[in-house]
Short mmCIF file of C-alpha atoms in Angstrom, two decimals:
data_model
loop_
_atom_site.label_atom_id
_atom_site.label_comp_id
_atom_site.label_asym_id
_atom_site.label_seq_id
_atom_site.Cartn_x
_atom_site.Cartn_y
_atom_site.Cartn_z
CA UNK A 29 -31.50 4.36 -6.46
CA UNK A 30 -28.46 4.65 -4.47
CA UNK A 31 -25.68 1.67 -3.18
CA UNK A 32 -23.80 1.04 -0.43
CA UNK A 33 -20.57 -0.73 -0.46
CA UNK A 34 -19.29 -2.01 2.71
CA UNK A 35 -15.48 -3.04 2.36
CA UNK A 36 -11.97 -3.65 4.67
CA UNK A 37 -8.41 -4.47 4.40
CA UNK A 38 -7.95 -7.59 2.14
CA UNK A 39 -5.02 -8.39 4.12
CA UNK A 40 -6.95 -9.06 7.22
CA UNK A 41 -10.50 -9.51 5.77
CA UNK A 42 -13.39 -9.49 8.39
CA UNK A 43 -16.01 -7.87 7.20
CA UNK A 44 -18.66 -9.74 9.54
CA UNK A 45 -21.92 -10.64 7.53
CA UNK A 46 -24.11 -9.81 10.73
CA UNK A 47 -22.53 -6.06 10.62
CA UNK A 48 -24.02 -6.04 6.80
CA UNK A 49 -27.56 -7.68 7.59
CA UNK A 50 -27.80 -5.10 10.37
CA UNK A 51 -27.02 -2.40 8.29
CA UNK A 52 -29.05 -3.56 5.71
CA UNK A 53 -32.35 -3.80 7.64
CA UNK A 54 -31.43 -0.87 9.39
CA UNK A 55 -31.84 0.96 6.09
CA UNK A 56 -34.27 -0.89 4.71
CA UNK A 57 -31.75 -2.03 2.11
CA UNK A 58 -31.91 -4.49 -0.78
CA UNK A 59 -30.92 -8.15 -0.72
CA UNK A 60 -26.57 -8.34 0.41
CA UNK A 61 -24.48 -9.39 -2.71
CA UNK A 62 -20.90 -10.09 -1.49
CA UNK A 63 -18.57 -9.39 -3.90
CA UNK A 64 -16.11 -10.69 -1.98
CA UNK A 65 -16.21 -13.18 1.12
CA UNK A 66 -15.30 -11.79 4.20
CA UNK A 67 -13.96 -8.31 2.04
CA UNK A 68 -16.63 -6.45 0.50
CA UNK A 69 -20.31 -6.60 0.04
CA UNK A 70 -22.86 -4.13 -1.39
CA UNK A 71 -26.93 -3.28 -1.27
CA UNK A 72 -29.24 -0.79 -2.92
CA UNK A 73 -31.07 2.14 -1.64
CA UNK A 74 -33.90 3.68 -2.50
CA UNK A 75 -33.12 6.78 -0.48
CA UNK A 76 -30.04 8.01 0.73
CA UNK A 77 -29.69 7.68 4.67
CA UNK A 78 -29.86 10.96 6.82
CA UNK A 79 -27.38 9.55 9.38
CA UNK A 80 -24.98 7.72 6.70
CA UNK A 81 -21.57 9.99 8.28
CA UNK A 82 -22.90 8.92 11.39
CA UNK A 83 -22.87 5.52 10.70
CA UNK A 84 -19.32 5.71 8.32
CA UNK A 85 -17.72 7.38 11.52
CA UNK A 86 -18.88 4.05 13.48
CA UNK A 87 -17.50 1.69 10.49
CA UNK A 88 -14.34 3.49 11.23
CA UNK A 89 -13.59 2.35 14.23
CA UNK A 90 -14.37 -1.17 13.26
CA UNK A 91 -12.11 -1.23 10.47
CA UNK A 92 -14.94 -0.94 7.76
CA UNK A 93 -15.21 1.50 4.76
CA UNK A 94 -18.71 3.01 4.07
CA UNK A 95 -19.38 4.31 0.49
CA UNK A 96 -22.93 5.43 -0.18
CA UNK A 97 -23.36 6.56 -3.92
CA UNK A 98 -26.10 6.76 -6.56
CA UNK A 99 -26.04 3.28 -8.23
CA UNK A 100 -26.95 4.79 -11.93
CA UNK A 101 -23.20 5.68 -13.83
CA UNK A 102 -20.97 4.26 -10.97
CA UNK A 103 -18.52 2.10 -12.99
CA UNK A 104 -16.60 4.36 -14.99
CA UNK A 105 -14.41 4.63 -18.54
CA UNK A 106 -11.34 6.41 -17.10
CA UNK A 107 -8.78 6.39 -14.29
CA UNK A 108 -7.04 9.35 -13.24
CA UNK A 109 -4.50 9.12 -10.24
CA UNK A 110 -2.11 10.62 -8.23
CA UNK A 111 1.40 9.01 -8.04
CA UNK A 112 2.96 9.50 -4.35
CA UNK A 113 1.00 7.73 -1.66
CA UNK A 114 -1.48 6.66 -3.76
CA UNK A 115 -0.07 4.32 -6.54
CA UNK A 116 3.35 4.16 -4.51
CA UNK A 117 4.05 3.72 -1.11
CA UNK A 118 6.43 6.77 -0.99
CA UNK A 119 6.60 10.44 -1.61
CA UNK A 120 9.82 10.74 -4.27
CA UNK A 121 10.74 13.73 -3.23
CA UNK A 122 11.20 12.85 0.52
CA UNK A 123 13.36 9.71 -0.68
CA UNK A 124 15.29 11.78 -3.20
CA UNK A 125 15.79 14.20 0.07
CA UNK A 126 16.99 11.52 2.14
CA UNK A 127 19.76 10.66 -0.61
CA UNK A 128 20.77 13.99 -0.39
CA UNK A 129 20.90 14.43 3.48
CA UNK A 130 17.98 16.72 4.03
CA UNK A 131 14.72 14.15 4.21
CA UNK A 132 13.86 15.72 7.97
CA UNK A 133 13.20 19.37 6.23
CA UNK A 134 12.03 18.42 2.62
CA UNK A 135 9.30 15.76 4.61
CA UNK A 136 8.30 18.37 7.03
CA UNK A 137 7.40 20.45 3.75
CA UNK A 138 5.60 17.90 2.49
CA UNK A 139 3.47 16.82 5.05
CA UNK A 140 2.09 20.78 4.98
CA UNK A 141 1.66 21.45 1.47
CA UNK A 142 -0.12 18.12 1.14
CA UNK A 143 -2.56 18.94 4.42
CA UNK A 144 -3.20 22.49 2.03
CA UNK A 145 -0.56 24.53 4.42
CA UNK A 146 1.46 25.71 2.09
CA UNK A 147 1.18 26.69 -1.79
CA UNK A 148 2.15 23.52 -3.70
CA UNK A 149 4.51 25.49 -6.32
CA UNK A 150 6.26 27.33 -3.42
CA UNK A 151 6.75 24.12 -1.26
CA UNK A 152 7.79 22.04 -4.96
CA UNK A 153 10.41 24.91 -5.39
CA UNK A 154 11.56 25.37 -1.89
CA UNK A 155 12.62 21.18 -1.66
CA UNK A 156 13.51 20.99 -5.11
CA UNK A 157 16.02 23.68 -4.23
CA UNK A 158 17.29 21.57 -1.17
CA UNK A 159 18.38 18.95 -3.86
CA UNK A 160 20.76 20.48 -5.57
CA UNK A 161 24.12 18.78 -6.38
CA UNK A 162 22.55 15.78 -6.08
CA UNK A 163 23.79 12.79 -8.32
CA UNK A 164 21.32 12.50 -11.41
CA UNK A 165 21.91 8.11 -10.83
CA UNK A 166 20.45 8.50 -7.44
CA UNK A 167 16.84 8.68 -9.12
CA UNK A 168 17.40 5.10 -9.86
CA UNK A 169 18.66 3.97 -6.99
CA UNK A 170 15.59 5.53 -5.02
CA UNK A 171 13.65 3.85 -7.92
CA UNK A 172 15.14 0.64 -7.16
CA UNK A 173 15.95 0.06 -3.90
CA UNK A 174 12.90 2.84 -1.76
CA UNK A 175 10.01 2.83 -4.09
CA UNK A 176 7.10 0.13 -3.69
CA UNK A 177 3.84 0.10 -5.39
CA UNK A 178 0.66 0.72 -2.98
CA UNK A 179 -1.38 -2.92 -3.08
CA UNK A 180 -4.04 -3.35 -5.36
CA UNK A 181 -2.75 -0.67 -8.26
CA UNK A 182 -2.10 -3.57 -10.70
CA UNK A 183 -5.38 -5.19 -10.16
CA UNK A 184 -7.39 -1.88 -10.73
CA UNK A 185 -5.75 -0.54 -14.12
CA UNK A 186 -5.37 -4.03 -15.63
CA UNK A 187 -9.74 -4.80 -14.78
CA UNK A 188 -10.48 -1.10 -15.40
CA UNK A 189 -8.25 -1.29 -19.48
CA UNK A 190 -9.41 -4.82 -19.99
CA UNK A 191 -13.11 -3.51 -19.44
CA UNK A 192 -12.37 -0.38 -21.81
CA UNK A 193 -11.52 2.36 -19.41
CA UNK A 194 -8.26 4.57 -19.58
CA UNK A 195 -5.82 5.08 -17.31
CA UNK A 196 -4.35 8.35 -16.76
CA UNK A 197 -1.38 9.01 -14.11
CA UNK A 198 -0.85 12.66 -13.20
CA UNK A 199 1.07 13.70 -10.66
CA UNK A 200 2.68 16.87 -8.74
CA UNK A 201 5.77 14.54 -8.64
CA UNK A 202 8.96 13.96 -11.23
CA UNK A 203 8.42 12.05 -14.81
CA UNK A 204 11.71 9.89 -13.88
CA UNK A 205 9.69 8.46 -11.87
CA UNK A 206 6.45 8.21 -13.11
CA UNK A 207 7.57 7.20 -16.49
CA UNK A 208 8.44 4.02 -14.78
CA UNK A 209 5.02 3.54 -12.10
CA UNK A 210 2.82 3.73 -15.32
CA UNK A 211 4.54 1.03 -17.08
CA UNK A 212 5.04 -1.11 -14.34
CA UNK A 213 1.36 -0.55 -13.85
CA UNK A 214 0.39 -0.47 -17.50
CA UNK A 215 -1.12 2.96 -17.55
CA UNK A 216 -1.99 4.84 -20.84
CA UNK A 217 -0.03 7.94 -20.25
CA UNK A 218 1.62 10.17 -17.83
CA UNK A 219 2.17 13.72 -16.94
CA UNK A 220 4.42 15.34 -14.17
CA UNK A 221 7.48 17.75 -13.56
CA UNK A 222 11.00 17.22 -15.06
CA UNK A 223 13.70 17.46 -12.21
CA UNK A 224 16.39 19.32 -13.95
CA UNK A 225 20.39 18.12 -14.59
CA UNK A 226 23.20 19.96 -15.77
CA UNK A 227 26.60 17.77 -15.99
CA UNK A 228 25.04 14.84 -14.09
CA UNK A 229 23.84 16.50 -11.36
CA UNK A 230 20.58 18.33 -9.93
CA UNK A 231 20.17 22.02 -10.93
CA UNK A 232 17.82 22.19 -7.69
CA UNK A 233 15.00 23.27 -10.15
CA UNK A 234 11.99 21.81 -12.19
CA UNK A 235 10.89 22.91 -15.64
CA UNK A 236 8.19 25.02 -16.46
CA UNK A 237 5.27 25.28 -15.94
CA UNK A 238 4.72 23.99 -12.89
CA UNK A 239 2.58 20.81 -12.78
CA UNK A 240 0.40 21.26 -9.55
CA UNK A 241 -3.40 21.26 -8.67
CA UNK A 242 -4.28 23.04 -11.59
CA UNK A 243 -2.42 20.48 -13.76
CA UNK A 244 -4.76 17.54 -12.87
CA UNK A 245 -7.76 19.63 -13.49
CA UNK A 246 -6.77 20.45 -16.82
CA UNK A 247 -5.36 16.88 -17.55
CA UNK A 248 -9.09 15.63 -16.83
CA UNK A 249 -10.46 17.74 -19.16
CA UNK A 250 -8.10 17.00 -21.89
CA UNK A 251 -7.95 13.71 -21.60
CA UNK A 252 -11.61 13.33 -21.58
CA UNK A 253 -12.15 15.75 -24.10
CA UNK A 254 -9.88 13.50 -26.37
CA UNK A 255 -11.49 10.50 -25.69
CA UNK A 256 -15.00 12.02 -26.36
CA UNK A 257 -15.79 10.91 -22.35
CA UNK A 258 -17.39 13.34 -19.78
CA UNK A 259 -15.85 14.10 -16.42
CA UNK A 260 -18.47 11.53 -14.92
CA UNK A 261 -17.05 9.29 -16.78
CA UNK A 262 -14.05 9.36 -14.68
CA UNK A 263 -12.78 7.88 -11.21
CA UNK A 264 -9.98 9.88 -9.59
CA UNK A 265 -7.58 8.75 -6.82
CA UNK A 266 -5.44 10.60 -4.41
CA UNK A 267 -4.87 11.78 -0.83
CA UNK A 268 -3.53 15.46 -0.95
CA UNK A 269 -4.54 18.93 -1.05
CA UNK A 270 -3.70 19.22 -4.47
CA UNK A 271 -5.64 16.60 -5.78
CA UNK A 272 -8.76 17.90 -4.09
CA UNK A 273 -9.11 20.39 -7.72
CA UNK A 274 -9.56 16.54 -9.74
CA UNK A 275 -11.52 14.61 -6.86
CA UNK A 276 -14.14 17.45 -6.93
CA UNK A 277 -14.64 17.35 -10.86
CA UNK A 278 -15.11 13.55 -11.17
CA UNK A 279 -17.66 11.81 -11.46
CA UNK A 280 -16.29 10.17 -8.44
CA UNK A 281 -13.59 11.18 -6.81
CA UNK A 282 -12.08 8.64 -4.04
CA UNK A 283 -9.67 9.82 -0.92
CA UNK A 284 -7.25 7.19 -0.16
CA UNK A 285 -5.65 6.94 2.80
CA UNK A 286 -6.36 10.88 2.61
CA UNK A 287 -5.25 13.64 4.81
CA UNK A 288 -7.75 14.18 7.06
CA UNK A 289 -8.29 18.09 5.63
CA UNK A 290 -8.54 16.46 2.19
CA UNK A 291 -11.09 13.33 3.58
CA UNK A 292 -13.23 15.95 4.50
CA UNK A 293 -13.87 17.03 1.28
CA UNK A 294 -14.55 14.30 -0.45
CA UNK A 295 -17.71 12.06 -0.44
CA UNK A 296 -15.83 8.76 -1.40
CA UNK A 297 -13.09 8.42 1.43
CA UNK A 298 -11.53 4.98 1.75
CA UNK A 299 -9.12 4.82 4.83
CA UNK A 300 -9.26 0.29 5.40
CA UNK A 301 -9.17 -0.93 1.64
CA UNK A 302 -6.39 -0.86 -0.74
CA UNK A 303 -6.69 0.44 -4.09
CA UNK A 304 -8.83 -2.59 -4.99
CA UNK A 305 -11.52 -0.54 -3.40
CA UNK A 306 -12.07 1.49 -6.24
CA UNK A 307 -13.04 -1.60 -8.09
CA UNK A 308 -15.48 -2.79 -5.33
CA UNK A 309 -17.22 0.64 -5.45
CA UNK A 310 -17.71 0.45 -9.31
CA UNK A 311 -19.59 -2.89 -8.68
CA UNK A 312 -16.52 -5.17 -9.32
CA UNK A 313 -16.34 -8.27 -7.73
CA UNK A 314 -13.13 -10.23 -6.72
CA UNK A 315 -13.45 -12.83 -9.51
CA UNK A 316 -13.67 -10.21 -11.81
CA UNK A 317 -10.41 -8.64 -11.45
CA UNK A 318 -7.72 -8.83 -13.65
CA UNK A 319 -4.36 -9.41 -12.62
CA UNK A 320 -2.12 -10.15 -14.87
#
């Protein structure tokens, strides 16, 4: 038995009930359940549909997401997410770069290694490098005054804990700043790179080892391993290259707002819905969530 989850942009919700019926009975779908009016709605399969990238690709350009996924194991005990552009609004690094005069080069770098252009530890080295001499405080003034949280994050770890899950945030990024994302955001742990400072300043370099691609992989299997969980009991966010190692091992692993190299890849790609979405997928429904 499979489901399909048909979902949008909460901010401008108009998911059209006729669009669902007619998918439905095009499929030969079960009975609509709307998990949220106007947002998000879901049916069962029995089979899964030969032309379902057809049909996403049409969704698309109507502002709908498509997920199609076996309905047996969907809503999951763990979290695991990136950081930048996927529970933030920002890359760090490209802020941090701005600070320091040199956001045109260190984003350019960016935008490759996270499209899988470049190797991630090169490309973490090369911009790390281009901060140098840069005032240790200006990590929280970026933190303050450039860093927002992507809509939806609070809603998704607070309903996935308060249902028993873990949340996990692992990122390629800087622990200054994930230290403070997980407890805005009331995650169970973190893991990422340590910028390094000598006398108040950046040394231009990160301590070892290197937490890239690899990293995440191995943080899923600890962390489930600890927690006596298997991988498919774990959901998995993010939207570059180097979180395609994580997204592949999980039981499902979710592209948001993706690269399109990195979309491509992954069966779960959500490009309309916030992070909310992941909820919706597992079977949530709006009046389920937990927000405080």
């Amino acid at each position: 038995m499979y489901v399909a989850t048909l979902l949008t942009n909460p901010s401008i919700a108009r998911l059209d009930p006729a669009l669902v019926d007619a998918l439905r009975n095009a499929w030969g779908g079960g009975d609509a359940v709307w998990l949220s009016p106007d947002e998000a709605a879901e049916f069962t399969l029995s089979a899964l549909p030969d032309n379902r990238w057809q049909v996403w690709g049409d969704l698309q350009a109507l502002g709908v997401d498509l997920v199609v996924q076996p309905a047996e194991g969907r809503r999951k005990r763990m979290l695991l997410a990136d950081m930048d552009s996927t529970m933030i609004q920002q890359e760090c690094i490209d802020e941090l770069a701005d600070e320091a005069g040199v956001g045109e080069r260190v984003k350019e770098i960016t935008a490759r290694a996270m499209n899988g252009e470049l190797d991630f530890e090169g490309a973490l080295l090369e911009r790390v490098g281009l901060l140098r001499g840069l005032d240790e405080a200006v990590i929280g003034h970026v933190l303050d005054t450039r860093i927002s949280l992507m809509p939806g994050g609070r809603a998704l770890v607070a309903t996935m804990r308060a249902n028993g899950g873990y949340a996990a945030l692992v990122s390629g990024g800087f622990t200054a700043f994930t230290a403070q994302v997980a407890a805005q955001l009331g995650f169970d742990e973190n893991r990422a790179n340590t910028l390094l400072a000598a006398d108040g300043k950046l040394t231009g370099d990160v301590g070892r080892p290197i937490l890239g691609r690899q990293a995440k992989v191995d943080a899923l299997e600890q962390i489930t391993a600890r927690l006596g969980l298997s991988e498919q009991d774990v959901i998995a966010v993010g939207d570059g290259a180097n979180d395609l190692g994580m997204l592949g091992r999980a039981g499902t692993g979710v592209a948001l707002h993706a690269k399109p190299s990195v979309a491509a890849q992954c069966e779960v790609r959500i490009n309309h819905g916030d992070l909310t979405a992941l909820l919706f997928v597992q079977g949530y429904a709006r009046a389920d969530f937990v927000t405080g």
